[in-house]
Coordinates of C-alpha atoms in Angstrom, one line a residue:
M1 CA -0.3 0.4 0.1
L2 CA 1.2 3.8 -0.2
R3 CA 1.9 5.2 2.3
R4 CA 1.7 8.6 2.7
R5 CA 5.4 9.4 3.1
D6 CA 5.2 8.2 -0.7
F7 CA 2.6 10.1 -2.0
L8 CA 4.1 12.8 -0.8
A9 CA 7.7 12.0 -2.4
A10 CA 6.4 11.3 -5.2
A11 CA 3.9 14.1 -5.7
A12 CA 7.0 16.5 -5.6
A13 CA 8.9 14.6 -7.3
T14 CA 6.5 14.4 -9.9
A15 CA 5.2 18.4 -9.6
A16 CA 8.6 19.4 -10.6
L17 CA 9.6 17.0 -13.4
P18 CA 8.6 19.2 -16.0
A19 CA 10.1 23.0 -15.5
L20 CA 13.4 20.7 -13.8
S21 CA 12.7 19.0 -17.6
S22 CA 13.3 22.6 -18.5
K23 CA 16.0 24.0 -17.4
L24 CA 18.1 21.1 -18.3
A25 CA 17.4 21.6 -21.8
A26 CA 18.1 25.7 -22.3
Q27 CA 21.4 24.2 -20.6
A28 CA 22.3 21.3 -23.4
G29 CA 20.9 23.5 -26.1
A30 CA 17.5 21.2 -26.1
S31 CA 14.9 21.5 -28.6
P32 CA 11.8 23.3 -26.4
A33 CA 9.9 19.8 -24.8
G34 CA 9.0 17.2 -26.9
A35 CA 12.1 17.3 -28.9
S36 CA 15.1 15.6 -29.1
P37 CA 17.7 16.6 -26.7
A38 CA 20.7 18.3 -29.2
G39 CA 23.4 15.0 -30.8
A40 CA 20.7 13.0 -28.8
P41 CA 22.9 9.0 -29.8
R42 CA 21.1 7.5 -31.8
L43 CA 19.8 3.9 -30.7
P44 CA 17.4 1.9 -32.8
P45 CA 14.1 1.5 -31.4
G46 CA 13.7 -1.3 -28.3
F47 CA 16.8 0.0 -27.2
L48 CA 16.4 -0.5 -23.4
I49 CA 17.6 2.2 -20.5
G50 CA 16.7 2.1 -17.4
A51 CA 18.6 1.7 -13.9
S52 CA 20.6 -0.4 -12.1
T53 CA 21.4 -0.7 -8.0
S54 CA 22.2 -3.7 -5.7
A55 CA 20.3 -5.6 -2.4
Y56 CA 23.7 -4.1 0.3
Q57 CA 23.9 -0.8 -1.3
I58 CA 20.7 0.4 -0.8
E59 CA 18.0 -1.9 1.1
G60 CA 19.2 -1.2 4.8
A61 CA 17.0 -3.1 7.5
V62 CA 19.6 -5.5 7.5
K63 CA 17.2 -6.8 10.5
E64 CA 14.1 -6.7 9.3
G65 CA 11.4 -9.0 8.2
G66 CA 14.1 -12.2 8.9
R67 CA 17.4 -11.5 6.7
R68 CA 20.1 -12.1 9.0
P69 CA 24.2 -11.0 8.4
S70 CA 25.9 -10.8 4.9
I71 CA 29.3 -10.7 4.8
W72 CA 29.4 -7.3 3.7
D73 CA 27.2 -6.6 7.4
T74 CA 30.7 -8.1 8.7
F75 CA 33.1 -5.9 6.9
S76 CA 31.6 -2.9 7.2
H77 CA 31.1 -2.8 11.1
T78 CA 34.8 -4.0 10.9
P79 CA 37.1 -1.7 12.5
G80 CA 39.3 0.6 9.6
R81 CA 36.9 -0.9 6.7
I82 CA 35.3 1.6 5.3
A83 CA 36.6 4.8 4.5
D84 CA 34.3 7.1 6.3
G85 CA 33.2 4.2 9.5
T86 CA 29.4 4.3 7.4
N87 CA 28.0 0.1 6.9
G88 CA 24.7 -0.6 4.7
D89 CA 22.4 -1.0 7.6
I90 CA 20.0 1.7 6.5
A91 CA 21.8 2.5 3.7
C92 CA 19.3 4.1 1.0
D93 CA 16.4 2.7 3.2
H94 CA 14.8 1.3 0.4
Y95 CA 13.7 -1.6 1.9
N96 CA 10.8 0.9 3.4
R97 CA 11.0 3.6 0.5
Y98 CA 10.8 1.3 -2.2
A99 CA 7.5 2.5 -3.6
G100 CA 8.3 5.6 -3.3
D101 CA 12.0 4.6 -5.5
V102 CA 9.1 3.2 -8.2
D103 CA 7.5 5.8 -8.3
L104 CA 10.1 8.3 -9.1
M105 CA 11.7 5.6 -12.2
A106 CA 8.3 5.5 -13.9
Q107 CA 8.1 9.5 -13.5
M108 CA 11.7 10.0 -15.4
G109 CA 10.0 6.9 -17.7
L110 CA 12.6 4.0 -17.0
Q111 CA 11.8 1.6 -18.7
A112 CA 13.7 -1.5 -16.6
Y113 CA 15.4 -2.0 -12.9
R114 CA 17.5 -4.3 -12.3
F115 CA 18.4 -4.9 -8.7
S116 CA 19.2 -7.5 -7.0
I117 CA 17.6 -10.2 -4.5
A118 CA 20.1 -10.5 -0.8
W119 CA 20.6 -14.1 -0.5
P120 CA 20.4 -14.1 3.3
R121 CA 16.5 -12.2 3.3
V122 CA 15.6 -15.2 1.1
M123 CA 17.5 -17.6 3.2
P124 CA 18.8 -16.0 6.4
Q125 CA 21.2 -19.3 7.4
G126 CA 22.1 -19.9 2.8
T127 CA 21.0 -22.8 2.5
G128 CA 17.9 -24.7 4.1
P129 CA 14.8 -23.2 4.6
V130 CA 13.7 -20.0 2.7
N131 CA 12.5 -16.7 4.4
P132 CA 9.1 -16.2 3.7
A133 CA 8.9 -12.2 4.5
G134 CA 12.2 -11.5 2.6
L135 CA 10.2 -13.0 -0.6
D136 CA 7.7 -10.7 0.9
F137 CA 9.9 -8.0 0.2
Y138 CA 10.4 -8.5 -3.5
D139 CA 7.8 -9.9 -4.3
R140 CA 5.9 -6.3 -3.2
L141 CA 8.5 -4.1 -5.3
V142 CA 7.9 -6.7 -8.8
D143 CA 4.2 -5.5 -8.8
R144 CA 5.3 -2.4 -8.1
L145 CA 7.4 -2.3 -11.4
L146 CA 5.2 -3.8 -13.1
A147 CA 1.9 -2.2 -12.2
R148 CA 3.8 1.1 -13.6
G149 CA 5.5 0.8 -17.0
I150 CA 9.0 -1.0 -16.0
L151 CA 10.4 -4.2 -16.9
P152 CA 12.3 -5.7 -13.8
M153 CA 15.6 -7.7 -14.8
A154 CA 16.6 -9.2 -11.5
C155 CA 20.5 -10.2 -10.5
L156 CA 21.1 -13.3 -8.0
Y157 CA 24.0 -12.3 -6.7
H158 CA 25.9 -8.6 -5.9
W159 CA 28.4 -9.6 -3.2
D160 CA 26.1 -10.5 -0.4
L161 CA 27.5 -13.5 0.7
P162 CA 25.4 -15.3 4.0
Q163 CA 27.6 -14.7 6.5
A164 CA 26.5 -18.3 7.4
L165 CA 28.1 -19.9 4.5
Q166 CA 31.2 -18.2 4.6
D167 CA 31.4 -19.5 8.8
R168 CA 31.2 -23.4 6.0
G169 CA 34.0 -21.5 3.3
G170 CA 31.6 -19.5 1.7
W171 CA 33.1 -19.2 -2.1
H172 CA 36.8 -21.0 -1.3
N173 CA 33.9 -24.6 -0.7
R174 CA 33.3 -26.5 -3.7
D175 CA 29.5 -27.3 -2.5
I176 CA 28.7 -23.4 -3.1
A177 CA 27.4 -24.9 -6.0
S178 CA 24.4 -26.7 -5.2
W179 CA 23.7 -24.2 -2.2
F180 CA 23.7 -21.0 -5.1
A181 CA 21.9 -23.6 -7.3
D182 CA 19.0 -24.4 -4.5
Y183 CA 18.4 -20.3 -3.3
A184 CA 18.0 -19.4 -7.3
G185 CA 15.2 -21.9 -7.3
A186 CA 13.7 -20.8 -4.4
T187 CA 13.5 -17.1 -5.4
V188 CA 12.6 -17.5 -9.1
A189 CA 9.8 -20.1 -7.3
R190 CA 8.3 -17.0 -6.3
L191 CA 8.9 -14.6 -8.0
G192 CA 9.4 -16.3 -11.8
D193 CA 5.7 -16.0 -13.0
R194 CA 6.6 -12.3 -13.0
V195 CA 10.1 -11.6 -13.5
K196 CA 12.0 -12.7 -16.7
P197 CA 15.1 -11.8 -17.4
W198 CA 17.6 -13.7 -13.8
A199 CA 21.6 -12.7 -14.3
M200 CA 23.4 -15.6 -12.1
L201 CA 26.3 -13.4 -10.4
N202 CA 27.8 -9.9 -10.9
E203 CA 31.2 -9.5 -11.6
P204 CA 32.7 -12.5 -10.9
S205 CA 36.0 -11.1 -11.4
V206 CA 35.9 -8.3 -9.1
H207 CA 34.7 -10.1 -6.5
A208 CA 37.1 -12.5 -6.4
I209 CA 39.6 -10.5 -7.3
F210 CA 39.2 -7.8 -4.0
G211 CA 36.8 -9.2 -1.8
H212 CA 39.7 -12.9 -2.2
G213 CA 42.3 -11.8 -3.8
F214 CA 43.2 -7.6 -2.1
G215 CA 41.4 -7.6 0.5
N216 CA 39.5 -4.5 0.7
H217 CA 36.6 -5.7 -0.4
A218 CA 34.5 -8.8 1.9
P219 CA 35.0 -10.7 2.9
G220 CA 38.6 -9.5 3.1
L221 CA 40.5 -12.4 2.3
T222 CA 43.6 -12.2 0.9
G223 CA 46.9 -14.3 -2.1
W224 CA 46.4 -16.2 -5.5
E225 CA 45.1 -19.9 -4.3
S226 CA 42.1 -17.5 -2.5
Y227 CA 41.3 -15.5 -5.8
V228 CA 41.6 -18.8 -7.6
S229 CA 39.5 -20.4 -5.9
A230 CA 36.8 -17.8 -5.0
Q231 CA 36.7 -17.0 -9.3
H232 CA 36.3 -21.1 -9.9
H233 CA 33.5 -21.4 -8.1
Q234 CA 32.1 -18.7 -8.7
N235 CA 31.9 -19.7 -12.4
L236 CA 30.9 -23.1 -11.6
A237 CA 27.7 -21.6 -9.5
Q238 CA 27.1 -19.8 -12.8
G239 CA 26.5 -22.5 -14.9
T240 CA 25.0 -24.8 -12.1
G241 CA 22.3 -21.4 -11.7
I242 CA 21.7 -21.5 -15.1
A243 CA 20.7 -24.9 -15.7
A244 CA 19.2 -25.2 -12.6
L245 CA 16.6 -22.3 -13.7
R246 CA 16.4 -23.7 -17.2
A247 CA 15.3 -26.9 -15.8
L248 CA 12.7 -25.2 -13.3
R249 CA 11.9 -22.9 -16.2
S250 CA 10.9 -22.9 -20.2
D251 CA 9.9 -19.0 -20.1
L252 CA 12.7 -17.4 -18.5
K253 CA 15.4 -15.9 -20.2
L254 CA 19.0 -16.7 -18.5
G255 CA 22.5 -14.7 -18.5
T256 CA 24.6 -13.1 -15.8
V257 CA 26.8 -9.8 -15.7
F258 CA 30.4 -9.0 -16.5
S259 CA 33.0 -6.2 -15.8
L260 CA 34.7 -6.3 -18.6
Q261 CA 37.2 -3.1 -19.3
P262 CA 39.7 -2.8 -22.0
I263 CA 43.4 -3.2 -20.7
F264 CA 46.4 -1.6 -22.2
P265 CA 50.3 -2.0 -20.6
A266 CA 51.6 1.5 -18.7
S267 CA 54.0 1.4 -21.5
Q268 CA 55.4 -0.7 -24.5
A269 CA 58.1 -2.4 -22.0
A270 CA 58.3 -6.1 -23.0
E271 CA 57.3 -7.1 -19.3
D272 CA 55.0 -4.0 -19.3
V273 CA 52.4 -5.7 -22.3
A274 CA 52.7 -9.0 -20.8
A275 CA 51.9 -8.0 -17.7
A276 CA 48.6 -6.2 -19.4
G277 CA 47.8 -10.1 -21.0
R278 CA 47.9 -11.6 -18.2
F279 CA 46.0 -8.9 -15.9
D280 CA 43.9 -9.5 -19.1
A281 CA 43.2 -12.9 -18.2
C282 CA 41.7 -12.5 -14.8
W283 CA 39.6 -9.2 -14.9
N284 CA 37.6 -10.8 -18.3
T285 CA 38.6 -13.6 -20.3
I286 CA 38.9 -15.5 -16.7
N287 CA 34.7 -15.5 -17.3
L288 CA 34.5 -15.2 -20.8
D289 CA 36.1 -18.2 -22.1
P290 CA 35.2 -20.6 -19.4
L291 CA 30.7 -19.4 -20.1
F292 CA 31.1 -19.4 -24.4
H293 CA 34.8 -21.8 -25.2
G294 CA 34.2 -24.2 -22.4
R295 CA 38.0 -23.4 -20.8
Y296 CA 40.2 -21.3 -19.4
P297 CA 42.3 -18.6 -20.9
A298 CA 45.1 -19.7 -22.7
G299 CA 48.0 -20.4 -19.6
F300 CA 45.7 -20.7 -16.6
E301 CA 44.4 -24.2 -17.4
P302 CA 47.7 -26.1 -14.8
V303 CA 46.6 -22.5 -12.6
F304 CA 42.6 -23.9 -12.1
A305 CA 43.4 -27.7 -12.9
P306 CA 43.4 -28.6 -9.1
L307 CA 40.4 -27.0 -8.6
V308 CA 38.8 -28.3 -11.9
R309 CA 37.1 -32.3 -12.1
A310 CA 35.1 -34.1 -14.5
G311 CA 32.3 -31.9 -16.4
D312 CA 32.8 -28.7 -14.0
M313 CA 33.9 -27.0 -17.6
A314 CA 30.9 -28.4 -19.5
T315 CA 28.7 -27.3 -16.5
I316 CA 29.9 -23.9 -17.3
R317 CA 29.3 -23.4 -20.8
Q318 CA 26.2 -22.6 -19.9
R319 CA 24.0 -21.5 -23.4
I320 CA 22.8 -17.7 -22.0
D321 CA 20.2 -15.8 -23.3
F322 CA 22.0 -12.1 -22.5
L323 CA 25.3 -11.4 -21.4
G324 CA 24.7 -8.1 -19.1
V325 CA 28.5 -6.0 -19.8
N326 CA 29.4 -3.3 -16.5
Y327 CA 31.4 -0.5 -18.0
Y328 CA 34.1 1.9 -16.5
G329 CA 36.6 3.2 -18.6
P330 CA 39.7 0.8 -19.4
S331 CA 42.5 -0.1 -17.2
Y332 CA 46.8 1.0 -17.5
I333 CA 48.5 -2.1 -16.2
R334 CA 52.7 -2.6 -15.2
H335 CA 54.7 -5.6 -14.3
D336 CA 54.8 -5.7 -10.5
A337 CA 57.1 -8.8 -9.5
N338 CA 55.4 -8.4 -5.8
A339 CA 51.9 -7.7 -7.0
F340 CA 49.7 -11.3 -5.9
L341 CA 47.6 -10.6 -9.4
A342 CA 49.8 -12.7 -11.7
Q343 CA 52.6 -9.9 -10.8
A344 CA 50.3 -7.2 -13.1
G345 CA 49.7 -4.1 -11.3
Y346 CA 47.9 -0.6 -11.6
G347 CA 50.4 1.8 -13.9
A348 CA 50.1 5.7 -14.2
V349 CA 47.0 6.8 -16.6
P350 CA 48.3 9.0 -19.9
P351 CA 48.5 12.7 -18.8
G352 CA 45.8 14.6 -20.5
T353 CA 43.2 11.3 -19.5
A354 CA 40.1 12.9 -18.2
L355 CA 39.4 11.1 -14.8
T356 CA 36.3 10.7 -12.3
A357 CA 36.5 11.7 -8.8
L358 CA 37.5 7.9 -7.8
G359 CA 40.9 9.2 -10.3
W360 CA 39.0 6.1 -13.1
P361 CA 39.8 7.0 -16.9
I362 CA 37.0 8.1 -18.7
S363 CA 36.6 6.3 -22.4
P364 CA 33.8 5.7 -23.8
Q365 CA 35.4 4.3 -27.5
G366 CA 37.1 1.8 -24.7
L367 CA 33.0 0.5 -24.3
V368 CA 32.7 -0.2 -28.3
Q369 CA 35.7 -1.9 -27.6
V370 CA 34.3 -4.2 -25.2
M371 CA 31.8 -4.5 -27.7
T372 CA 33.2 -5.8 -30.7
R373 CA 36.1 -8.0 -28.9
L374 CA 32.1 -10.4 -27.6
R375 CA 31.0 -9.6 -31.0
D376 CA 34.3 -11.2 -32.7
D377 CA 35.5 -13.6 -30.0
Y378 CA 32.9 -14.6 -28.3
G379 CA 29.7 -15.3 -31.2
N380 CA 28.0 -12.3 -30.5
P381 CA 26.2 -12.8 -27.5
A382 CA 22.7 -10.4 -27.3
T383 CA 24.5 -8.0 -24.4
F384 CA 23.2 -4.7 -22.0
I385 CA 25.7 -2.4 -20.6
T386 CA 24.0 -2.9 -17.0
E387 CA 25.8 -0.7 -15.4
N388 CA 27.9 2.9 -16.3
G389 CA 27.9 6.2 -14.7
A390 CA 30.4 7.8 -13.0
C391 CA 31.5 9.2 -9.1
Y392 CA 31.6 13.0 -8.9
D393 CA 31.9 15.6 -6.0
D394 CA 27.9 16.4 -7.0
P395 CA 27.1 19.6 -5.3
A396 CA 24.2 20.6 -3.0
P397 CA 20.9 19.8 -4.1
A398 CA 19.3 23.8 -4.9
G399 CA 16.1 24.9 -7.1
G400 CA 14.5 20.7 -5.7
V401 CA 17.7 19.5 -8.6
V402 CA 21.4 18.3 -8.0
E403 CA 23.7 19.9 -11.2
D404 CA 25.8 17.5 -12.1
P405 CA 27.5 18.5 -16.0
Q406 CA 30.2 16.4 -15.7
R407 CA 27.5 13.0 -15.4
T408 CA 25.3 13.9 -17.3
A409 CA 28.0 14.6 -20.2
Y410 CA 29.1 11.2 -19.1
I411 CA 25.8 9.0 -19.7
R412 CA 25.4 11.3 -23.2
A413 CA 29.1 10.1 -24.4
H414 CA 28.6 6.0 -23.1
L415 CA 25.1 6.2 -24.9
D416 CA 27.0 7.1 -28.1
A417 CA 29.2 5.1 -27.8
C418 CA 26.4 1.6 -28.1
A419 CA 25.3 3.2 -30.6
E420 CA 28.6 3.4 -32.5
A421 CA 29.1 -0.2 -31.5
I422 CA 25.8 -0.8 -32.8
A423 CA 26.7 0.4 -35.9
Q424 CA 29.7 -1.6 -35.9
G425 CA 26.4 -5.1 -36.1
C426 CA 27.3 -5.6 -31.9
A427 CA 23.8 -7.2 -30.2
L428 CA 23.6 -4.1 -27.5
N429 CA 19.8 -3.6 -26.8
G430 CA 19.7 -1.7 -24.0
Y431 CA 21.4 0.8 -21.4
F432 CA 21.3 0.5 -17.2
V433 CA 22.7 3.9 -15.8
W434 CA 24.9 3.4 -12.5
S435 CA 23.0 4.3 -9.5
L436 CA 19.1 4.6 -9.6
L437 CA 20.6 6.2 -6.4
D438 CA 23.4 7.4 -4.3
N439 CA 24.4 4.6 -1.5
F440 CA 26.6 3.1 0.3
E441 CA 29.6 2.8 -2.3
W442 CA 31.3 -0.1 -0.6
A443 CA 34.9 0.6 0.8
E444 CA 34.0 4.7 0.2
G445 CA 30.9 3.9 2.5
E446 CA 28.8 7.3 1.6
R447 CA 31.4 9.5 1.1
R448 CA 31.2 8.3 -2.7
R449 CA 28.3 9.4 -5.0
F450 CA 27.1 7.9 -8.6
G451 CA 23.3 8.2 -8.4
V452 CA 21.5 10.0 -11.3
T453 CA 19.3 10.5 -7.5
H454 CA 21.2 12.6 -5.1
V455 CA 20.2 10.5 -1.8
D456 CA 21.4 13.0 1.7
F457 CA 21.8 10.3 4.1
A458 CA 20.3 11.7 7.6
T459 CA 16.9 12.3 6.0
Q460 CA 16.9 10.2 3.1
A461 CA 14.8 12.7 0.8
R462 CA 15.5 12.1 -2.8
T463 CA 16.3 14.3 -5.1
P464 CA 16.4 14.5 -8.7
K465 CA 20.0 15.5 -10.3
A466 CA 20.3 16.7 -14.2
S467 CA 21.6 13.3 -15.2
L468 CA 18.8 11.7 -14.5
L469 CA 16.3 14.6 -15.9
Y470 CA 18.2 14.3 -19.5
L471 CA 18.0 10.0 -19.5
A472 CA 13.9 11.3 -19.0
Q473 CA 14.3 13.8 -21.7
L474 CA 15.9 11.2 -23.7
I475 CA 13.1 8.4 -23.6
K476 CA 10.5 10.5 -23.5
A477 CA 12.0 12.5 -26.9
R478 CA 12.7 8.2 -28.1
A479 CA 8.7 6.8 -26.7
G480 CA 7.8 10.6 -29.5
G481 CA 9.6 9.2 -32.0
T482 CA 11.4 12.5 -32.7
T483 CA 15.2 11.4 -31.4
P484 CA 17.8 11.5 -34.8

């Protein structure tokens, strides 16, 4: 039921939209209302534009509805782990404010919403009994999305492993593949009549590298062997989950989500070139090659051999209906004999490269490179950009909007890159901005903002940013057939 506070928030956002859209149109050099933004990306009909979030980063309510701790609850409450000392206990309070957040998406015209399911909310112990109250929340969310004309796309795992499973070895325990399949089956049994696109994992290589190698993400483990074990068992769980869900329902669209990026050597020195190749394997092809070719990258087979059992690679090599690509920018890699990750470490970004507030290099053309690689080397799978966005130090809200011209320009440039990739024959079907809301940004805490909606973490007030209004204007123009 829509509560009074949700109604008031929704009404305020609705009232503000026309004036703010006109303001943005003038700022961007757009035509009057109803026309496309100047220089709008040439995206084909049917191309979806939506937003992404993840459960631990926005839901809060960590002790409500029968939810039990995840590895991120444990990690974020460990002193010194989070840059600003915050945690996800409340985050954006989306668990209690989801209706208003969905209404905001609808008012802005967003066509699809990619969210994640919290495993410890659905199965608090990781295995065994299902928590009906946890699934009730996602029931309400899905019904609200559908009622507002928004396509729900669910991701089953976005890094918030139940702590109870970590206590049993987590991603180092081979049994996690069957644990994941059981959890996936229970979730889809409840929601699969309404949610059709399902992603298995979010960024398994990132979770393995930073959570199980560097140790600066949950669960805070370190070392090469730890990384390799977590990577293989995520690949195995991904395949096991897809097979289980395909057997459960025939009407689902099943896929997974990888973080992909071009990897360049920091110099043309032979050792840096070789290091970039190794890093590319650990970040990109350690996921792609097993899924699409049924093997680990050349030179890495011996590394994984102690973990691979008969039938593993066939299980991992599943047919998928779509691939989600999270794209932020390239990396520049140098040889580092002391680096745990294949003696490859981050090098200097070329002088003059534009950077976000996190120091990440900006390269829309890199998105085109990722997409053409999928086209040429991996059979051109049906693809969605499931995350793309930028962190900037935004000003405070003023006049009912947050002016974020850098983020707006970033999004526009990457939508242009989507259009270029499509023109080059890449099977790209949609774009989800990261993120709908300013949120708990993992080890950075609440101090880093990626959202297209500003969140005041003290009051939980939502304020649209100019970047969100740009997307709203673009979607409206495309719906009216005015996009060039």
